[in-house]
Coordinates of C-alpha atoms in Angstrom, one line a residue:
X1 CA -79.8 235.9 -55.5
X2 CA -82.4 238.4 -57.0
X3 CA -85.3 236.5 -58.3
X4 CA -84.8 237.8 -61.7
X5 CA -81.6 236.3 -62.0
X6 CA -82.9 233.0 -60.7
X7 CA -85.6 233.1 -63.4
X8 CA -83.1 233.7 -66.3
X9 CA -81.3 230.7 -65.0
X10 CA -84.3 228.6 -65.4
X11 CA -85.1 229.7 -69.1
X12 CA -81.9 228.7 -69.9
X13 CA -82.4 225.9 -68.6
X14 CA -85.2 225.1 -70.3
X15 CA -83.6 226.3 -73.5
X16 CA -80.9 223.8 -73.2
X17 CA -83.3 220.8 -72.5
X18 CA -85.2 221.8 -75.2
X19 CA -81.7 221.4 -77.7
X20 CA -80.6 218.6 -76.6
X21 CA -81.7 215.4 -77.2
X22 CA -82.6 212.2 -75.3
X23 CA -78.9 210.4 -75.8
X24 CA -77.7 213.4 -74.7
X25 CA -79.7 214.0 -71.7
X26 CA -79.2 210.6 -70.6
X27 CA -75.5 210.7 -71.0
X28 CA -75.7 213.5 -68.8
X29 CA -77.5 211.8 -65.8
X30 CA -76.2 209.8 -63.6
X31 CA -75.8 205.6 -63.6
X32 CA -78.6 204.9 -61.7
X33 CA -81.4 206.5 -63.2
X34 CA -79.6 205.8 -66.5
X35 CA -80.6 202.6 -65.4
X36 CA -84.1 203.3 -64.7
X37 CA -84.6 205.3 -68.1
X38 CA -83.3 203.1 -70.3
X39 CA -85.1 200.3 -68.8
X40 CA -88.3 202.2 -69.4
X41 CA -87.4 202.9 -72.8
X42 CA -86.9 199.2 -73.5
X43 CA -90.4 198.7 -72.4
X44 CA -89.4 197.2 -69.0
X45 CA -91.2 197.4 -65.8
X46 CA -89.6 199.5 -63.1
X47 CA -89.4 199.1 -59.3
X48 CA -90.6 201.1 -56.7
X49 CA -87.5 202.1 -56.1
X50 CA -86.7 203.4 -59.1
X51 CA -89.9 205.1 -59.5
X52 CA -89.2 207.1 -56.4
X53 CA -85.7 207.6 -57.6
X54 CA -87.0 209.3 -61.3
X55 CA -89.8 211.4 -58.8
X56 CA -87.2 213.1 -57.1
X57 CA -84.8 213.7 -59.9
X58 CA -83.4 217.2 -60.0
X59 CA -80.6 219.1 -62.1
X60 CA -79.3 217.3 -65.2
X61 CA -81.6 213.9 -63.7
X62 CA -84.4 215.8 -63.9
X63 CA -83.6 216.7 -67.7
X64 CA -83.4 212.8 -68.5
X65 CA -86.2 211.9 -67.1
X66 CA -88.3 215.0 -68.8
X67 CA -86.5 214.0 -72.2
X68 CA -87.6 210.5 -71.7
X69 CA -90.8 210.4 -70.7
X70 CA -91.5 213.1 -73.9
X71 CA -90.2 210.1 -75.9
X72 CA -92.5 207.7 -74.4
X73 CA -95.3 209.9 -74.5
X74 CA -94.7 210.3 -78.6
X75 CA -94.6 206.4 -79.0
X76 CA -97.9 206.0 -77.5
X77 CA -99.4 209.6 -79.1
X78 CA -97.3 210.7 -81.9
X79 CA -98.1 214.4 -81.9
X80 CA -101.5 214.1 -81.6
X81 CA -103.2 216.5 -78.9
X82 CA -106.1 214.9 -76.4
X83 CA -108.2 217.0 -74.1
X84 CA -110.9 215.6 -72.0
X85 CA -114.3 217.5 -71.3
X86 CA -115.0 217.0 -67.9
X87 CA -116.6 218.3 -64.7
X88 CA -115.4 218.4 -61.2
X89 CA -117.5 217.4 -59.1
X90 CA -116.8 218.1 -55.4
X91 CA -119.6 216.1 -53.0
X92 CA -118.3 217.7 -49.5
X93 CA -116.2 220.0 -48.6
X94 CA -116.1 218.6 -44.7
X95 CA -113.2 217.1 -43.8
X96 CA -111.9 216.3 -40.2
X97 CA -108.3 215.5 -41.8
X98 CA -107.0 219.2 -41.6
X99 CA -104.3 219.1 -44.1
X100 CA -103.5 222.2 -46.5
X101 CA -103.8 220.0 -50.1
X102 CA -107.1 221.3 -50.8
X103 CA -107.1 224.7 -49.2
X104 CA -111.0 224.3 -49.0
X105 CA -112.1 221.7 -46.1
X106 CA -114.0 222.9 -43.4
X107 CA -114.9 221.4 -40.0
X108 CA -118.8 219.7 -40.0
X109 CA -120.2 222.3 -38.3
X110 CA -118.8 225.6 -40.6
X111 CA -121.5 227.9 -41.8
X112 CA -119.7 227.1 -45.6
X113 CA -119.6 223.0 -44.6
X114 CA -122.2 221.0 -47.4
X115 CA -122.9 217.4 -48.6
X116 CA -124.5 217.1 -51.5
X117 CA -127.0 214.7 -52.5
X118 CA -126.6 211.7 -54.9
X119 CA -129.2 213.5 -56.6
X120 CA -127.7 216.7 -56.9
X121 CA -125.0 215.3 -58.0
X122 CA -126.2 212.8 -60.8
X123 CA -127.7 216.1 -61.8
X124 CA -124.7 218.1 -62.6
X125 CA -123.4 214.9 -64.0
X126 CA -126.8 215.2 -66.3
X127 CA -125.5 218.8 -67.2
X128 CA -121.8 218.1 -68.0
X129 CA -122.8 215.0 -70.1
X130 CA -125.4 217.3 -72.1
X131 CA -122.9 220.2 -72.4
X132 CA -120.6 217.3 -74.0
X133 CA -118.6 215.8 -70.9
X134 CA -117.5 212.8 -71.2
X135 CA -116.4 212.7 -67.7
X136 CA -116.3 213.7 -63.8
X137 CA -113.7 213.7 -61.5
X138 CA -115.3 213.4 -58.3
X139 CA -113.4 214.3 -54.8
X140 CA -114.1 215.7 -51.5
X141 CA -113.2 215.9 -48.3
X142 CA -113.2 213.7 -45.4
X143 CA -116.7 214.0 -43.1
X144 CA -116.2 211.9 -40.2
X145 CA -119.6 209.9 -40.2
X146 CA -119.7 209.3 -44.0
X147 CA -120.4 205.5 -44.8
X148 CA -117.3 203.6 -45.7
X149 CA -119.7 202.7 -49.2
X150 CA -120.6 205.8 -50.0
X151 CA -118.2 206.3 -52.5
X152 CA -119.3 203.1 -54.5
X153 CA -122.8 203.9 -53.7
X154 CA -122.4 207.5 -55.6
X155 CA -120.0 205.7 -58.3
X156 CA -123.1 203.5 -58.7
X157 CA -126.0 205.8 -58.8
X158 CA -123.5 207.8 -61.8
X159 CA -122.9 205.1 -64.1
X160 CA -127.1 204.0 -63.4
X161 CA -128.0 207.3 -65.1
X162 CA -124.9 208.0 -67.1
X163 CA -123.6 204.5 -68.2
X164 CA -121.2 206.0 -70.8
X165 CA -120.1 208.8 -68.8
X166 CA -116.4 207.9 -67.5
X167 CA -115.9 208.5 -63.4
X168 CA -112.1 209.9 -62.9
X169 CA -112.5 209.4 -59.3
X170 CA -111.6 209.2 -55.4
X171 CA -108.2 209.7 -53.9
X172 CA -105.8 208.1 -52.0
X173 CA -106.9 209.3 -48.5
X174 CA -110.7 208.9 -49.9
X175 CA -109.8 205.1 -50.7
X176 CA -108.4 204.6 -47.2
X177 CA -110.8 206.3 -45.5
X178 CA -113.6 203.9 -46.9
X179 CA -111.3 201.0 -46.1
X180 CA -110.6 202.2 -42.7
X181 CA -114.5 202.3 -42.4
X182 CA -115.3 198.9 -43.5
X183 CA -112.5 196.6 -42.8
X184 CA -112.0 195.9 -46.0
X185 CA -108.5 195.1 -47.9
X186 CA -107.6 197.4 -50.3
X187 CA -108.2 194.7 -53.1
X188 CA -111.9 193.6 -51.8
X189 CA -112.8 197.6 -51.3
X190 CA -111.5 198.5 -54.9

């Protein structure tokens, strides 16, 4: 199918969802993430399962869940707008893991490869705060000898400086990584 046609389909697609409402989208879905829907609508806790069932919802699922999480989002919000001024701040770009997520790792010993320093980064933190940040996400990749507390170490030479500043920061793979490196339980190391 020509890719034009396939991107009509989607807009009207998207201009159904957009006319219908939430009953309707959920009478279209099917039982079990009905199930899961309506149970977040009543303010009930879901189950793993049922999260991972509402991820990978597609056709009229996917319309449901969309619908629904619009109405949950207006409960909390109403139609207010939020943004977030914040700065990215990347500490390495070595990383030993090799996947494509980032599209920017390098191996330790690239010409491109860098670490900064807790004080280079506490001072872009300075300069996001002054140019009205109120927070930095902070990520990088993997380096193979990196201390399994350096990422609380640079957490806690931030918020020495920057107290007020908010620190969106570390994935997944960073978490475990530092875990791996310590020993530590994912409950102690958080």
């Amino acid at each position: 199918m020509p890719e034009t046609n396939k991107f009509a389909r989607s807009e009207d697609a998207r201009a159904r969802l957009a006319k219908s409402s939430l009953n309707d989208s959920l009478s279209e879905c099917s039982a079990h993430v009905r199930g899961a829907l309506e149970c977040a609508l009543e303010g009930g806790k879901l189950a793993s399962e049922e999260g991972i069932l509402l991820a990978r919802a597609g056709d009229s699922d996917l319309g449901a869940v969309l619908k629904t999480a619009d109405e949950l989002r207006r409960r909390v919000n109403g139609s207010a707008i939020t943004y977030v001024v914040n700065r990215n701040l990347n500490f390495t770009n070595i990383c030993y893991v090799g996947c494509s997520f980032c599209g920017f790792g390098v191996g330790a010993h690239s010409p491109e490869a860098y670490l900064h320093s807790f004080e280079k980064l506490i001072e872009k933190s300075r300069e996001a705060a002054a140019a009205g940040a109120t927070e930095v996400c902070i990520q990088g990749g993997l380096p193979r000898d990196l201390d399994g507390f350096y990422y609380r170490n640079l957490l806690r030479a931030i918020k020495t400086v920057l107290p007020q500043i908010h620190c969106h920061a570390f994935s997944p793979m960073e978490i475990a990584n530092g875990m791996e490196k310590t020993g530590m339980p994912v409950r102690d190391y958080l």
